[in-house]
Amino acid sequence: MELLERLQWRYAAKAMNGKKVPQDKMDRILEAARLAATSSGLQPFEIFVIKSQEIKEKIRPIAWNQSVVTDCSDLLVFAAWDKYTEDRINYMFDLVNEKRGFKNEGWENYRQQLLGIYPQQADEISFNHAAKQAYIAFTHAMIAAAFEEVDATPMEGFDADAVDEILGLREKGLRSTVLLPIGYRNESEDWLVNLEKVRRSTEELVTVID
């Protein structure tokens, strides 16, 4: 029940007050994102935590001049792999084997199956698939922030190419997908803060098929 109460409390804050989020809360939010499920367990993305006010100031103009970019505590940038490669796939399969301490024939067969499909895909198809995985982790971070009673504002309204250039993402084989300012709501400046949360009813949204 506590989690649902936190999710009822959360909303996409339109103004933040600049107050810093304690590092232990940030650590738990990032850990929740790290623990997110991803297709084949590949985790095809990285998360950049922007604390630098200078970089936030550079990003704000290319993010529709939204004040939360500069008034947040930490700006998270979820950046997906630009494409799946043999090296990237092998790294994650090898990591699983290392951590579990054994090799499994079925797992190794699955590795070969992915190696025979993913690296051959067109780059844009590859990136779009990776971006969907980044969004799963992004959602985990939003939920974790709500549980910590910290505000998080999902943002797709930004120039991804410009963010990639500022952060040097393309050189790392990454492309920005979504931004998540983390901080605390500025209740005196946010027009949305006291408005009722509106969602479609469960009956409209959910269809049960017995």
CSV table of C-alpha atoms in Angstrom, one decimal:
chain,number,residue,atom,x,y,z
A,1,MET,CA,0.0,0.0,0.0
A,2,GLU,CA,2.9,2.4,0.8
A,3,LEU,CA,4.2,2.1,-2.7
A,4,LEU,CA,0.8,2.9,-4.2
A,5,GLU,CA,0.5,5.9,-1.9
A,6,ARG,CA,3.9,7.2,-3.1
A,7,LEU,CA,2.8,6.7,-6.8
A,8,GLN,CA,-0.4,8.7,-6.1
A,9,TRP,CA,1.8,11.4,-4.6
A,10,ARG,CA,4.2,11.6,-7.5
A,11,TYR,CA,3.7,13.7,-10.6
A,12,ALA,CA,5.9,15.3,-13.2
A,13,ALA,CA,7.1,18.3,-11.3
A,14,LYS,CA,7.2,21.4,-13.6
A,15,ALA,CA,9.4,23.4,-11.2
A,16,MET,CA,12.1,22.4,-8.7
A,17,ASN,CA,13.7,24.3,-5.9
A,18,GLY,CA,17.3,23.4,-6.3
A,19,LYS,CA,17.6,21.5,-3.1
A,20,LYS,CA,20.1,18.6,-3.2
A,21,VAL,CA,18.8,15.0,-2.9
A,22,PRO,CA,20.9,13.1,-0.3
A,23,GLN,CA,23.4,10.8,-1.9
A,24,ASP,CA,22.0,7.7,-0.1
A,25,LYS,CA,18.6,8.4,-1.8
A,26,MET,CA,20.3,8.9,-5.2
A,27,ASP,CA,22.2,5.6,-4.7
A,28,ARG,CA,19.0,3.7,-4.1
A,29,ILE,CA,17.3,5.3,-7.1
A,30,LEU,CA,20.2,4.3,-9.4
A,31,GLU,CA,20.4,0.9,-7.9
A,32,ALA,CA,16.7,0.4,-8.7
A,33,ALA,CA,17.5,1.3,-12.3
A,34,ARG,CA,20.4,-1.1,-12.3
A,35,LEU,CA,18.2,-3.9,-11.2
A,36,ALA,CA,15.7,-3.4,-13.9
A,37,ALA,CA,14.8,-6.3,-16.2
A,38,THR,CA,16.1,-6.0,-19.8
A,39,SER,CA,15.8,-8.2,-22.8
A,40,SER,CA,18.2,-11.2,-22.5
A,41,GLY,CA,19.8,-9.4,-19.5
A,42,LEU,CA,22.0,-7.3,-21.8
A,43,GLN,CA,21.4,-3.9,-20.1
A,44,PRO,CA,22.1,-2.1,-23.4
A,45,PHE,CA,22.3,1.4,-22.0
A,46,GLU,CA,24.2,3.6,-19.6
A,47,ILE,CA,23.0,6.2,-17.1
A,48,PHE,CA,24.8,9.6,-16.8
A,49,VAL,CA,24.3,11.5,-13.6
A,50,ILE,CA,24.8,15.2,-14.3
A,51,LYS,CA,25.6,17.1,-11.1
A,52,SER,CA,27.6,19.8,-12.9
A,53,GLN,CA,25.6,23.0,-13.1
A,54,GLU,CA,27.6,24.2,-16.1
A,55,ILE,CA,26.5,21.1,-18.1
A,56,LYS,CA,22.9,21.5,-16.9
A,57,GLU,CA,23.0,25.1,-18.2
A,58,LYS,CA,24.2,23.9,-21.6
A,59,ILE,CA,21.4,21.3,-21.8
A,60,ARG,CA,18.5,23.6,-20.7
A,61,PRO,CA,18.3,25.6,-24.0
A,62,ILE,CA,18.1,22.4,-26.0
A,63,ALA,CA,15.4,20.9,-23.7
A,64,TRP,CA,12.7,23.5,-24.4
A,65,ASN,CA,14.2,25.8,-21.8
A,66,GLN,CA,12.6,23.7,-19.0
A,67,SER,CA,13.6,25.1,-15.6
A,68,VAL,CA,13.8,21.6,-14.0
A,69,VAL,CA,16.9,20.9,-16.0
A,70,THR,CA,18.9,23.5,-14.1
A,71,ASP,CA,16.9,23.5,-10.9
A,72,CYS,CA,17.0,19.8,-10.2
A,73,SER,CA,19.5,18.2,-7.9
A,74,ASP,CA,20.7,15.5,-10.4
A,75,LEU,CA,19.9,15.2,-14.1
A,76,LEU,CA,19.9,11.6,-15.3
A,77,VAL,CA,20.5,11.0,-18.9
A,78,PHE,CA,19.6,7.5,-20.1
A,79,ALA,CA,21.7,6.6,-23.1
A,80,ALA,CA,21.1,3.5,-25.1
A,81,TRP,CA,23.7,1.5,-27.1
A,82,ASP,CA,23.8,2.8,-30.7
A,83,LYS,CA,23.9,-0.9,-31.9
A,84,TYR,CA,24.4,-4.4,-30.6
A,85,THR,CA,27.8,-5.8,-31.3
A,86,GLU,CA,29.4,-9.1,-30.8
A,87,ASP,CA,31.7,-7.6,-28.1
A,88,ARG,CA,28.9,-6.1,-26.2
A,89,ILE,CA,26.8,-9.3,-26.3
A,90,ASN,CA,29.8,-11.5,-25.4
A,91,TYR,CA,30.7,-9.2,-22.5
A,92,MET,CA,27.4,-9.7,-20.8
A,93,PHE,CA,27.3,-13.5,-21.4
A,94,ASP,CA,30.8,-13.8,-20.0
A,95,LEU,CA,29.9,-11.7,-17.0
A,96,VAL,CA,27.0,-14.0,-16.2
A,97,ASN,CA,29.3,-17.0,-16.5
A,98,GLU,CA,31.9,-15.4,-14.3
A,99,LYS,CA,29.4,-14.3,-11.6
A,100,ARG,CA,27.6,-17.7,-11.5
A,101,GLY,CA,30.8,-19.7,-11.6
A,102,PHE,CA,29.7,-22.1,-14.3
A,103,LYS,CA,28.8,-22.4,-18.0
A,104,ASN,CA,25.4,-23.7,-19.2
A,105,GLU,CA,25.0,-25.4,-22.5
A,106,GLY,CA,21.5,-23.9,-23.1
A,107,TRP,CA,22.9,-20.4,-22.1
A,108,GLU,CA,25.8,-20.7,-24.5
A,109,ASN,CA,23.4,-21.8,-27.3
A,110,TYR,CA,21.3,-18.8,-26.6
A,111,ARG,CA,24.5,-16.6,-26.8
A,112,GLN,CA,25.1,-18.0,-30.3
A,113,GLN,CA,21.5,-17.4,-31.3
A,114,LEU,CA,21.7,-13.7,-30.3
A,115,LEU,CA,25.1,-13.3,-32.0
A,116,GLY,CA,23.5,-14.7,-35.2
A,117,ILE,CA,20.7,-12.1,-35.1
A,118,TYR,CA,21.4,-8.9,-33.2
A,119,PRO,CA,24.7,-7.6,-34.8
A,120,GLN,CA,23.3,-8.1,-38.2
A,121,GLN,CA,20.3,-5.8,-37.6
A,122,ALA,CA,20.1,-2.3,-39.1
A,123,ASP,CA,21.6,0.2,-36.7
A,124,GLU,CA,18.3,2.1,-36.2
A,125,ILE,CA,16.4,-1.2,-35.4
A,126,SER,CA,19.2,-2.1,-33.0
A,127,PHE,CA,19.1,1.3,-31.3
A,128,ASN,CA,15.3,1.3,-31.0
A,129,HIS,CA,15.4,-2.0,-29.3
A,130,ALA,CA,18.1,-0.9,-26.9
A,131,ALA,CA,16.2,2.3,-26.2
A,132,LYS,CA,13.2,0.3,-25.1
A,133,GLN,CA,15.3,-1.4,-22.5
A,134,ALA,CA,16.6,1.9,-21.3
A,135,TYR,CA,13.0,3.0,-20.7
A,136,ILE,CA,12.4,0.0,-18.4
A,137,ALA,CA,15.3,1.2,-16.2
A,138,PHE,CA,14.1,4.7,-16.5
A,139,THR,CA,10.6,3.7,-15.1
A,140,HIS,CA,12.3,1.9,-12.2
A,141,ALA,CA,14.1,5.1,-11.4
A,142,MET,CA,10.9,7.1,-11.4
A,143,ILE,CA,9.2,4.6,-9.1
A,144,ALA,CA,12.2,4.4,-6.8
A,145,ALA,CA,12.3,8.2,-6.6
A,146,ALA,CA,8.6,8.3,-5.6
A,147,PHE,CA,9.3,5.7,-2.9
A,148,GLU,CA,12.1,8.0,-1.6
A,149,GLU,CA,9.7,11.0,-1.7
A,150,VAL,CA,11.8,12.6,-4.3
A,151,ASP,CA,10.4,14.2,-7.4
A,152,ALA,CA,11.4,13.0,-10.9
A,153,THR,CA,10.2,14.6,-14.2
A,154,PRO,CA,10.3,12.4,-17.3
A,155,MET,CA,11.5,14.4,-20.3
A,156,GLU,CA,11.5,13.5,-24.0
A,157,GLY,CA,11.4,17.1,-25.1
A,158,PHE,CA,15.0,17.7,-25.9
A,159,ASP,CA,17.4,17.7,-28.9
A,160,ALA,CA,19.0,14.3,-28.5
A,161,ASP,CA,21.8,15.0,-31.1
A,162,ALA,CA,22.8,18.1,-29.1
A,163,VAL,CA,22.8,16.2,-25.8
A,164,ASP,CA,24.9,13.5,-27.4
A,165,GLU,CA,27.4,16.2,-28.5
A,166,ILE,CA,27.6,17.9,-25.1
A,167,LEU,CA,28.2,14.6,-23.3
A,168,GLY,CA,30.3,13.0,-26.1
A,169,LEU,CA,28.0,10.0,-26.3
A,170,ARG,CA,28.4,9.1,-29.9
A,171,GLU,CA,32.1,8.5,-29.3
A,172,LYS,CA,31.1,6.0,-26.7
A,173,GLY,CA,28.7,4.2,-29.0
A,174,LEU,CA,25.7,5.6,-27.2
A,175,ARG,CA,22.7,7.8,-28.0
A,176,SER,CA,20.6,9.7,-25.5
A,177,THR,CA,17.0,8.5,-25.2
A,178,VAL,CA,15.3,10.2,-22.2
A,179,LEU,CA,16.1,12.7,-19.4
A,180,LEU,CA,15.1,12.4,-15.8
A,181,PRO,CA,15.6,15.5,-13.6
A,182,ILE,CA,15.7,14.4,-9.9
A,183,GLY,CA,15.0,16.9,-7.1
A,184,TYR,CA,12.3,18.5,-5.1
A,185,ARG,CA,9.2,20.3,-6.3
A,186,ASN,CA,8.9,24.1,-6.0
A,187,GLU,CA,5.3,24.3,-4.8
A,188,SER,CA,5.1,28.1,-5.1
A,189,GLU,CA,6.2,28.0,-8.8
A,190,ASP,CA,4.6,24.8,-10.1
A,191,TRP,CA,1.2,25.2,-11.7
A,192,LEU,CA,0.6,21.4,-11.6
A,193,VAL,CA,1.4,20.8,-8.0
A,194,ASN,CA,-2.1,21.0,-6.5
A,195,LEU,CA,-4.1,19.6,-9.5
A,196,GLU,CA,-5.8,16.3,-9.2
A,197,LYS,CA,-3.9,13.3,-10.7
A,198,VAL,CA,-6.1,12.1,-13.5
A,199,ARG,CA,-5.8,8.5,-15.0
A,200,ARG,CA,-8.2,6.3,-16.9
A,201,SER,CA,-10.2,3.9,-14.7
A,202,THR,CA,-9.0,0.4,-14.1
A,203,GLU,CA,-12.1,-0.8,-16.0
A,204,GLU,CA,-11.1,1.2,-19.1
A,205,LEU,CA,-7.4,0.4,-18.9
A,206,VAL,CA,-7.4,-3.3,-17.9
A,207,THR,CA,-9.1,-6.2,-19.8
A,208,VAL,CA,-9.1,-9.5,-18.0
A,209,ILE,CA,-9.3,-12.6,-20.3
A,210,ASP,CA,-10.2,-15.8,-18.4
